[in-house]
């Protein structure tokens, strides 16, 4: 896989921005219509004067990448204003340099000016909490873009999955550099959530290659000149450096030749560089051989999509998941010319070809997918095990969607529900091989083990079978997407819920399923990361159920026996709750006595009953119906329409406690999951 080069100078980029800013003014409506009401039948306060004012706040005004987003924001505002009935105004506000204190002051100024909404790229996730929450408390809608503040009350975060972007950057660097060598990182403002997630993903990927040593992390503070300086200082300190990961493109905005040591090593071919973003100047660097790979964000969309989402939130009452994936583009020498064409034409709907390492696209444009030749699409829907009732709900969803698509035509869609009785990777691999032998057209699978799934998935893909994962991923396989909750965020949420009800001290135990299952490990990682901030909380045991109901009952009771003063549980899945009431007398007694608190993943009706009866204090819910329903739709769209998906498709999650459990129960009773779920008690 080979990669990246520069395209355009800063002057040309600025001229593009200025040219794009020429958006014609649109007529302003005299007054909003009476029928434009929020779903609760009360007009949003922002609509009363017929104008929606949005403060669009970047991390700094001295970074040209944010100017592209500004153009997008103002273009969307002009479109919405022209369409009516409301005038939409974008107020581009920010400090000159990246500084959290100054950004907080800018946000306070926006509130004072009386804006209706704020879209902000946070310099620091913690530093943004109070400014965001202060605005929300005053009825101002706030969302984040590019860089998040996940613990604030923003209604969503729009951006790439930066962790996946870091993984992708790691893979690109290993592909071009090899599995050994010294590597340095260049970052911006330390602590910025988006940058830290990229670094975490990168480090997690290269951790599998013990021959790669990360020798330095240079800090630019989002400053172009400082970026040049620290790159050169690092090159001086490590003259035999084999690779760089520029977590942002700061020094590439400087004049060519500003980094002579980096230039010489890059042009000599002995050093490889992967860079975030896909701006024209980076494309030139790639074409000229200085850079080998780019991980691209949708910076135009930071503005364009943010304004649309805020408008929909205020005008239509649309609700969003906590994370809205903007997608990302991966660019190397095999597709750099197409990305350059997108910039030249300002048309980002052009399909980006695959990377050099990915070969030809599975479905060439204009050619019928082989699965459609006989008029029937057969999908193997494979859970981790057949003995877990939660997967039966997904099966019903899968068959429901298959029936809908068949009725609509022109293709017949068949779901083949296949699996082993118990959770076992060896058996699951055999099931997947059986599906291939049967000649299915696609596979949707919940992986028992992320590594164990790699070969079965890749073998199927090599034969032209479309494969996606759901519920539990195999991120290093060639599956085309993973559909599920952000399990790490689910674990964080579970940790927060437990601390809220248990307090900041006590002994805690975890119950997991099959060790190594990616979804379960991510939940545990998120939970542990959250409670790590509370030194008074001690995780004393992790009980393993192997996704088996009876074993789950057994290990919970054994743990209760070993730790009779246990203060809290995090059930990473609900396995033992499927057993008859009274099967866990020690847990029952402690739970009913009130001295022990339990948080559980999933929001099935039986769990809602446990919550109502006081045994459980909080639930983190997945969209299990959608595991089947959405998987079948996505596979159909992939095969029939050639739709491309990001590596991760967020299904969203529900958080339930005593304040909203009755509404969740109503959803189940009516089988209507479009009902709005009220907030938690805290």
C-alpha positions as a printed Julia matrix, in Angstrom:
682×3 Matrix{Float64}:
   0.0     0.0     0.0
   1.59    3.28   -0.97
   0.39    6.74   -0.18
   0.05   10.49    0.15
   1.26   13.8    -1.35
   0.52   17.52   -1.2
  -2.04   19.42   -3.3
  -2.4    23.19   -3.44
  -0.7    25.92   -1.42
  -2.25   27.68    1.52
  -2.93   30.62   -0.79
  -4.86   28.42   -3.2
  -6.79   26.84   -0.33
  -7.72   30.27    0.95
  -8.87   31.28   -2.53
 -11.07   28.17   -2.69
 -12.62   29.09    0.63
 -13.25   32.67   -0.44
 -14.76   31.54   -3.72
 -17.01   29.03   -2.02
 -18.2    31.68    0.41
 -20.02   33.47   -2.37
 -23.44   32.11   -1.41
 -26.36   34.2    -2.65
 -28.61   35.71   -0.01
 -31.98   34.05    0.39
 -35.33   35.66    1.2
 -36.26   35.99    4.86
 -39.74   34.77    5.82
 -42.01   37.32    7.4
 -43.03   34.95   10.17
 -42.89   31.22   10.92
 -45.93   29.14   10.06
 -48.13   27.83   12.84
 -47.78   24.24   11.66
 -43.99   24.09   12.21
 -44.13   22.58   15.65
 -41.84   20.33   17.65
 -43.11   16.8    18.29
 -44.45   17.72   21.73
 -46.77   20.19   19.99
 -45.02   23.14   21.59
 -43.02   25.34   19.22
 -39.31   25.46   20.06
 -38.41   28.82   21.57
 -35.81   29.32   18.84
 -38.58   29.56   16.23
 -40.58   32.37   17.79
 -38.93   35.21   15.86
 -38.56   33.31   12.57
 -34.75   33.23   12.75
 -32.45   30.43   13.92
 -29.01   31.75   14.89
 -26.26   29.13   15.15
 -22.85   29.85   16.67
 -20.37   27.67   14.78
 -17.25   27.53   16.93
 -14.0    25.86   15.79
 -11.06   25.13   18.06
  -9.19   28.08   16.53
  -9.47   30.64   13.76
  -5.85   30.17   12.62
  -6.37   26.75   11.0
  -7.56   26.84    7.38
  -9.22   23.43    7.7
 -11.94   25.03    9.81
 -12.58   27.64    7.12
 -13.78   24.85    4.84
 -16.29   23.83    7.5
 -17.38   27.45    7.84
 -18.12   27.55    4.11
 -20.16   24.37    4.46
 -22.09   25.8     7.4
 -22.94   29.02    5.59
 -23.85   27.16    2.41
 -26.35   25.0     4.3
 -27.72   28.05    6.14
 -28.33   29.74    2.79
 -30.09   26.64    1.42
 -32.35   26.36    4.45
 -33.15   30.05    4.42
 -34.02   29.93    0.74
 -36.26   26.9     1.29
 -37.97   28.63    4.24
 -39.92   29.17    6.35
 -37.12   30.15    8.73
 -34.07   32.32    8.25
 -30.92   30.5     9.34
 -27.88   32.56   10.36
 -24.41   31.17   11.08
 -22.21   33.16   13.45
 -18.6    32.01   12.96
 -16.92   32.61   16.31
 -13.64   31.51   17.83
 -10.33   32.43   19.41
  -7.29   33.0    17.21
  -5.35   30.07   18.65
  -6.46   26.8    20.23
  -7.06   27.6    23.88
  -9.78   26.14   26.11
 -10.05   29.17   28.35
 -10.55   31.45   25.35
 -12.97   29.0    23.75
 -15.05   28.92   26.95
 -15.21   32.72   26.81
 -16.3    32.58   23.15
 -19.09   30.14   24.06
 -20.19   32.42   26.91
 -20.25   35.34   24.44
 -22.45   33.28   22.11
 -24.89   32.67   24.95
 -24.89   36.34   25.87
 -25.63   37.25   22.24
 -28.73   35.07   22.44
 -27.9    32.41   19.85
 -30.38   29.56   19.47
 -27.81   26.81   19.03
 -24.1    26.1    19.18
 -21.96   23.71   17.14
 -18.49   23.47   18.68
 -15.22   21.59   18.15
 -13.89   21.26   21.69
 -10.3    22.06   22.55
 -10.61   19.95   25.68
 -13.39   17.45   26.48
 -13.48   18.31   30.18
 -13.03   22.03   29.66
 -16.08   22.08   27.38
 -18.43   20.46   29.89
 -19.41   23.56   31.89
 -19.74   25.93   28.88
 -21.91   23.39   27.04
 -24.04   22.54   30.06
 -24.53   26.22   30.91
 -25.86   26.81   27.39
 -28.12   23.73   27.48
 -29.52   24.84   30.86
 -30.65   28.03   29.13
 -32.49   26.11   26.42
 -29.77   26.44   23.77
 -29.27   23.35   21.6
 -25.61   22.27   21.54
 -23.81   19.64   19.48
 -20.11   18.95   19.0
 -18.26   18.25   15.77
 -14.69   17.18   14.95
 -13.72   17.02   18.66
 -16.14   15.87   21.34
 -16.99   16.47   24.98
 -18.7    13.14   25.67
 -19.53   13.84   29.32
 -21.36   17.08   28.53
 -25.04   17.48   27.7
 -24.5    18.06   23.97
 -27.19   16.25   21.99
 -24.77   14.5    19.59
 -21.2    14.45   18.34
 -20.58   14.53   14.57
 -17.25   13.23   13.41
 -15.19   10.34   12.23
 -14.75    7.4    14.54
 -11.32    8.71   15.48
 -10.31    5.45   17.14
 -11.04    3.57   13.89
  -9.19    6.3    12.01
  -6.15    5.66   14.21
  -6.43    1.92   13.58
  -6.58    2.61    9.83
  -3.52    4.87   10.04
  -1.63    2.17   11.91
  -2.51   -0.41    9.29
  -1.48    1.9     6.45
   1.89    2.64    8.08
   2.63   -1.04    8.75
   1.73   -1.87    5.13
   4.21    0.64    3.69
   6.92    0.64    6.4
   6.97   -2.99    7.43
   6.67   -4.58   10.85
   9.82   -3.11   12.4
  11.22    0.36   12.96
  11.15    3.56   14.96
   8.0     5.66   14.69
   7.11    9.16   15.91
   3.73   10.83   16.36
   2.8    14.46   15.81
  -0.25   15.72   17.7
  -1.99   19.07   18.26
  -3.43   20.24   21.58
  -2.79   17.53   24.22
  -6.06   16.2    25.64
  -8.24   17.05   22.62
 -10.61   14.07   22.51
 -10.43   13.51   18.74
  -6.63   13.53   18.67
  -6.31   11.29   21.73
  -8.68    8.75   20.15
  -6.62    8.68   16.92
  -3.47    8.09   18.93
  -5.15    5.37   20.99
  -6.31    3.57   17.83
  -2.88    3.88   16.22
  -1.1     2.57   19.3
  -3.55   -0.32   19.66
  -2.89   -1.36   16.07
   0.91   -1.2    16.15
   0.93   -2.93   19.57
   0.52   -6.17   17.61
   3.94   -5.54   16.05
   6.6    -5.74   18.77
   9.27   -4.7    16.28
   7.72   -1.22   16.02
   8.84    1.26   18.67
   7.09    4.62   19.19
  10.03    6.8    20.19
   8.46   10.26   20.45
   5.22   12.23   20.47
   5.75   15.78   19.23
   3.21   18.45   20.25
   2.24   21.29   17.89
  -0.65   22.85   19.86
  -2.47   23.06   16.5
   0.12   25.66   15.41
   1.63   25.42   11.93
   5.02   26.91   12.77
   5.37   25.0    16.02
   4.49   21.84   14.09
   7.37   22.49   11.67
   9.72   23.11   14.58
   8.89   19.97   16.59
   8.99   17.7    13.52
  12.49   18.92   12.69
  13.6    18.62   16.32
  12.35   15.03   16.36
  14.14   14.26   13.08
  17.32   15.64   14.64
  16.88   13.53   17.78
  16.03   10.37   15.79
  17.89   10.56   12.45
  17.09    6.91   11.65
  13.33    7.34   12.05
  11.34    4.89    9.91
   7.85    6.34   10.14
   5.6     9.22   11.19
   1.93    9.43   12.03
   0.82   13.06   11.71
  -2.37   13.03   13.78
  -3.21   16.3    12.0
  -1.63   18.06    9.04
  -0.39   21.23   10.78
   3.19   21.49    9.42
   2.13   20.67    5.87
   0.41   24.06    5.72
   3.87   25.66    5.85
   5.85   26.4     2.68
   7.48   23.45    0.95
  11.06   23.11    2.19
  10.24   24.3     5.71
  11.17   20.85    7.08
  14.44   19.94    5.29
  15.28   16.95    7.51
  11.81   15.46    7.09
  11.83   16.27    3.35
  15.16   14.52    2.8
  14.15   11.34    4.66
  10.73   11.27    3.0
  12.1    11.74   -0.5
  14.86    9.23    0.11
  12.2     6.59    0.58
  13.55    5.2     3.84
  10.92    6.96    5.96
   7.13    6.69    5.54
   4.43    9.1     6.72
   0.69    8.7     7.26
  -1.36   11.87    7.81
  -4.89   12.63    8.94
  -7.09   14.67    6.53
  -7.25   14.71    2.75
  -6.88   18.38    1.8
  -5.6    19.25   -1.69
  -2.16   20.22   -0.4
  -1.86   16.77    1.23
  -2.86   15.09   -2.03
   0.09   16.88   -3.67
   2.45   15.63   -0.96
   1.15   12.11   -1.65
   1.53   12.4    -5.41
   5.08   13.68   -4.93
   6.04   10.75   -2.7
   6.54   12.54    0.62
   3.49   10.92    2.19
   2.13    7.4     1.68
  -1.39    7.47    3.14
  -4.18    9.81    4.25
  -7.12    9.27    6.6
  -9.72   11.83    5.58
 -12.42   13.58    7.53
 -15.54   15.21    6.11
 -14.54   18.79    6.99
 -17.05   20.43    4.65
 -19.66   18.36    6.45
 -18.52   19.64    9.86
 -20.36   22.8     8.91
 -22.87   21.67    6.32
 -24.16   18.68    8.3
 -23.99   20.41   11.68
 -26.3    23.2    10.53
 -28.73   20.69    9.0
 -28.78   18.58   12.16
 -29.34   21.57   14.44
 -32.13   22.75   12.14
 -33.78   19.33   12.21
 -33.43   19.19   15.99
 -35.08   22.58   16.48
 -37.68   22.5    13.71
 -38.55   18.8    13.45
 -37.66   17.63   16.95
 -35.31   14.98   15.52
 -33.43   12.97   18.16
 -29.87   11.77   17.53
 -27.64    9.1    18.99
 -24.75   10.35   21.09
 -22.39    9.74   18.16
 -23.16   10.56   14.52
 -20.57    9.0    12.24
 -19.56   11.34    9.44
 -17.53    8.61    7.75
 -13.93    8.78    6.58
 -11.91    8.42    3.38
  -8.69    6.4     3.03
  -6.37    7.63    0.28
  -3.13    6.31   -1.2
  -1.44    6.36   -4.6
  -4.14    4.11   -6.09
  -7.02    6.55   -5.53
  -5.39    9.93   -4.94
  -6.31   11.19   -8.43
 -10.01   10.54   -7.78
  -9.87   12.41   -4.48
  -8.15   15.29   -6.27
 -10.98   15.25   -8.84
 -13.53   15.55   -6.01
 -11.8    18.7    -4.81
 -11.46   20.1    -8.3
 -15.15   19.57   -9.07
 -16.29   20.23   -5.49
 -18.26   17.01   -5.85
 -17.73   14.6    -2.96
 -20.39   12.18   -4.21
 -17.87   10.66   -6.63
 -17.08    7.09   -5.58
 -13.58    6.7    -4.11
 -11.8     3.56   -5.42
 -10.19    1.15   -2.94
  -6.64    1.41   -1.62
  -3.76   -0.36   -3.34
  -3.85   -3.07   -0.68
  -7.56   -3.71   -1.24
  -7.39   -4.54   -4.95
 -10.39   -4.18   -7.21
 -13.77   -3.21   -5.82
 -16.0    -6.22   -5.05
 -18.86   -4.81   -7.12
 -17.59   -2.94  -10.22
 -19.73    0.03  -11.12
 -22.5    -0.78  -13.62
 -22.12   -4.55  -13.23
 -24.82   -6.73  -11.67
 -23.82   -8.4    -8.42
 -23.5   -12.18   -8.88
 -26.0   -12.69   -6.05
 -28.77  -11.21   -8.21
 -28.45  -13.53  -11.19
 -31.04  -16.06   -9.99
 -33.42  -13.48   -8.49
 -32.92  -14.71   -4.9
 -30.67  -13.3    -2.18
 -29.86  -15.87    0.53
 -28.48  -14.43    3.76
 -26.98  -16.6     6.5
 -27.76  -14.86    9.81
 -25.4   -16.36   12.37
 -25.6   -15.54   16.11
 -22.94  -16.48   18.65
 -25.19  -19.28   19.92
 -28.7   -20.65   19.54
 -29.26  -21.0    23.31
 -29.58  -17.29   24.04
 -33.12  -15.88   23.68
 -31.79  -12.39   22.9
 -30.7   -13.62   19.46
 -34.19  -14.96   18.73
 -35.44  -11.36   18.76
 -32.88  -10.49   16.11
 -33.93  -13.52   14.07
 -37.52  -12.26   14.04
 -36.27   -8.85   12.91
 -34.22  -10.46   10.12
 -37.16  -12.52    8.84
 -39.5    -9.53    9.07
 -37.22   -7.41    6.88
 -36.69  -10.3     4.43
 -40.47  -10.63    4.04
 -40.85   -6.86    3.48
 -38.14   -6.81    0.82
 -39.55   -9.89   -0.91
 -43.02   -8.31   -1.0
 -41.59   -5.11   -2.46
 -39.6    -7.03   -5.11
 -37.98   -7.54   -7.51
 -35.81   -9.98   -5.54
 -36.75  -12.75   -3.16
 -34.84  -12.47    0.12
 -34.31  -15.59    2.25
 -32.83  -15.68    5.77
 -31.06  -18.86    6.83
 -30.77  -18.82   10.65
 -27.66  -20.86   11.44
 -25.62  -21.36   14.59
 -24.12  -23.69   17.15
 -26.07  -24.54   20.29
 -23.51  -22.96   22.62
 -21.03  -20.13   22.12
 -17.93  -21.71   20.62
 -15.62  -20.18   18.02
 -14.58  -23.52   16.51
 -18.2   -24.5    15.99
 -19.07  -21.05   14.66
 -16.23  -21.25   12.12
 -17.66  -24.6    10.97
 -21.14  -23.04   10.67
 -19.73  -20.23    8.5
 -17.95  -22.79    6.33
 -21.25  -24.66    5.97
 -22.96  -21.44    4.88
 -20.32  -20.94    2.2
 -20.72  -24.54    1.03
 -24.49  -24.06    0.8
 -23.88  -21.16   -1.57
 -25.33  -18.26    0.43
 -24.97  -14.8    -1.06
 -24.19  -12.99    2.19
 -23.45  -13.56    5.86
 -24.34  -11.48    8.9
 -22.49  -12.81   11.95
 -22.04  -12.01   15.65
 -18.48  -13.17   16.32
 -17.58  -15.29   19.32
 -13.98  -14.2    18.97
 -12.64  -11.3    16.88
  -9.48  -13.15   15.82
 -11.2   -16.49   15.36
 -13.63  -14.91   12.9
 -10.96  -13.45   10.64
 -10.23  -16.49    8.49
 -13.87  -17.66    8.11
 -14.95  -14.14    7.12
 -12.04  -13.58    4.76
 -12.53  -16.99    3.14
 -16.15  -16.05    2.41
 -15.24  -12.61    1.07
 -12.59  -14.12   -1.2
 -15.4   -16.14   -2.8
 -17.47  -13.02   -3.46
 -19.8   -13.43   -0.47
 -20.75  -10.18    1.26
 -20.09  -10.34    5.01
 -20.94   -7.93    7.81
 -20.8    -8.33   11.57
 -23.4    -7.32   14.14
 -23.45   -7.24   17.96
 -19.84   -8.51   18.18
 -17.17   -7.49   15.7
 -14.06   -8.85   14.03
 -12.45   -5.51   13.16
  -9.35   -6.94   11.48
 -11.37   -9.07    9.06
 -12.62   -8.02    5.62
 -16.27   -7.62    6.72
 -17.77   -4.54    5.05
 -19.18   -3.03    8.25
 -19.98   -3.72   11.89
 -23.47   -2.87   13.2
 -23.8    -2.42   16.93
 -23.67   -0.15   19.9
 -20.45    1.64   20.68
 -19.66   -0.92   23.35
 -16.9     1.17   24.87
 -19.34    4.06   25.36
 -21.85    1.56   26.75
 -19.28    0.48   29.32
 -18.6     4.09   30.26
 -22.35    4.65   30.68
 -22.63    1.54   32.87
 -19.76    2.75   35.05
 -21.39    6.14   35.48
 -24.75    4.58   36.36
 -23.17    2.31   38.97
 -21.21    5.13   40.6
 -24.38    7.26   40.71
 -26.37    4.62   42.6
 -23.59    2.92   44.61
 -21.37    5.84   45.49
 -17.64    6.33   44.98
 -16.4     3.51   47.21
 -16.94   -0.22   47.44
 -16.19   -3.65   46.04
 -17.47   -4.4    42.54
 -17.65   -7.58   40.48
 -18.12   -8.08   36.75
 -19.98  -10.87   34.95
 -18.94  -11.53   31.36
 -19.74  -14.12   28.68
 -17.17  -15.66   26.34
 -13.72  -14.23   27.18
 -12.26  -12.37   24.21
 -15.59  -11.53   22.52
 -14.89   -8.06   21.15
 -18.19   -6.49   22.22
 -17.89   -7.75   25.79
 -14.24   -6.76   26.11
 -15.05   -3.23   24.91
 -17.84   -2.89   27.5
 -15.46   -4.02   30.23
 -12.77   -1.63   29.01
 -15.2     1.31   29.07
 -16.47    0.37   32.52
 -12.96    0.02   33.94
 -11.86    3.31   32.38
 -14.79    5.1    34.03
 -14.39    3.66   37.52
 -10.61    4.16   37.35
 -11.34    7.78   38.3
 -12.7     6.53   41.63
  -9.83    5.01   43.65
 -12.29    3.96   46.36
 -13.86    1.44   43.97
 -12.15   -1.96   43.78
 -12.99   -4.51   41.08
 -12.55   -7.74   43.03
 -13.66  -10.39   40.53
 -14.63  -11.06   36.92
 -16.96  -14.04   36.66
 -17.18  -15.89   33.32
 -20.47  -17.4    32.09
 -19.44  -18.42   28.55
 -22.85  -17.01   27.47
 -24.5   -19.87   29.38
 -27.52  -19.11   31.6
 -26.93  -21.84   34.18
 -23.2   -21.2    34.38
 -24.0   -17.5    34.82
 -26.19  -18.32   37.83
 -23.47  -20.52   39.28
 -20.58  -18.04   38.98
 -22.65  -15.12   40.32
 -23.52  -17.13   43.43
 -19.92  -18.31   43.84
 -18.76  -14.7    43.65
 -21.38  -13.64   46.21
 -20.11  -16.39   48.49
 -16.5   -15.3    48.06
 -17.34  -11.6    48.56
 -20.34  -11.4    50.91
 -19.89   -7.62   51.34
 -20.01   -6.88   47.61
 -21.35   -3.4    46.86
 -21.97   -3.59   43.12
 -22.22   -5.73   40.0
 -21.85   -4.94   36.32
 -23.51   -7.74   34.33
 -21.87   -7.25   30.92
 -24.75   -9.35   29.59
 -27.99  -10.57   31.17
 -27.34  -14.33   31.08
 -28.33  -15.35   34.66
 -31.46  -13.2    34.61
 -32.95  -15.61   32.09
 -33.05  -18.24   34.85
 -36.08  -18.6    37.13
 -36.5   -15.98   39.85
 -34.9   -17.25   43.05
 -32.11  -19.11   41.24
 -29.55  -16.74   42.79
 -30.58  -16.48   46.46
 -27.41  -14.74   47.65
 -27.61  -12.13   44.91
 -31.37  -11.76   45.44
 -30.97  -11.14   49.17
 -28.24   -8.52   48.76
 -30.07   -6.82   45.87
 -33.38   -6.65   47.74
 -31.67   -5.49   50.92
 -30.56   -2.39   49.07
 -26.91   -2.59   50.08
 -25.8    -3.93   46.68
 -26.44   -2.29   43.28
 -26.44   -3.89   39.84
 -26.17   -2.45   36.34
 -26.95   -4.77   33.41
 -26.52   -4.63   29.64
 -29.69   -5.0    27.53
 -33.25   -3.83   28.14
 -35.38   -6.93   27.66
 -38.8    -7.08   29.37
 -37.57   -9.49   32.05
 -34.82   -6.98   32.93
 -37.37   -4.19   33.13
 -39.25   -6.27   35.7
 -36.04   -6.77   37.7
 -35.54   -2.99   37.62
 -39.13   -2.24   38.67
 -38.81   -4.7    41.55
 -35.62   -3.08   42.83
 -33.11   -5.84   42.06
 -31.41   -3.84   39.31
 -30.77   -0.09   39.19
 -29.81    0.59   35.57
 -29.83   -0.93   32.08
 -27.76   -0.19   28.97
 -29.84   -1.29   26.0
 -28.92   -2.55   22.57
 -31.09   -2.58   19.46
 -31.4    -6.37   19.22
 -34.39   -6.32   16.85
 -32.23   -4.22   14.56
 -29.42   -6.79   14.65
 -31.6    -8.75   12.26
 -33.87   -6.14   10.69
 -31.12   -3.64    9.88
 -28.53   -6.26    8.93
 -30.79   -7.7     6.23
 -31.58   -4.22    4.89
 -27.9    -3.23    4.8
 -26.86   -6.43    3.04
 -29.68   -5.94    0.52
 -28.58   -2.34   -0.14
 -24.96   -3.45   -0.48
 -25.82   -6.15   -3.05
 -28.63   -4.43   -4.95
 -27.66   -0.75   -4.76
 -23.9    -1.02   -4.27
 -24.13    1.06   -1.08
 -20.8     1.5     0.73
 -20.67    1.63    4.54
 -18.19    2.91    7.09
 -16.37    0.29    9.1
 -18.66    0.96   12.04
 -22.43    1.53   11.84
 -23.76    2.8    15.16
 -27.08    1.21   16.08
 -27.46    3.52   19.1
 -28.28    2.52   22.69
 -30.92    3.14   25.37
 -30.2     3.98   29.03
 -32.95    2.95   31.44
 -33.52    3.47   35.18
 -36.54    3.91   37.45
 -37.42    7.26   35.86
 -38.04    5.89   32.36
 -38.53    2.13   32.82
 -42.31    2.39   32.34
 -41.85    4.01   28.93
 -39.42    1.3    27.83
 -41.93   -1.3    29.01
 -44.58    0.45   26.92
 -42.33    0.18   23.85
 -42.14   -3.57   24.33
 -45.85   -3.89   25.0
 -46.78   -1.96   21.85
 -43.79   -3.22   19.84
 -43.2     0.42   18.98
 -39.61    1.52   19.54
 -40.17    4.94   17.99
 -41.64    6.19   21.29
 -39.31    8.8    22.8
 -37.46    7.54   25.88
 -37.37   10.14   28.72
 -34.02   10.95   30.36
 -32.53    9.14   33.35
 -33.1    10.25   36.93
 -29.56   11.7    36.94
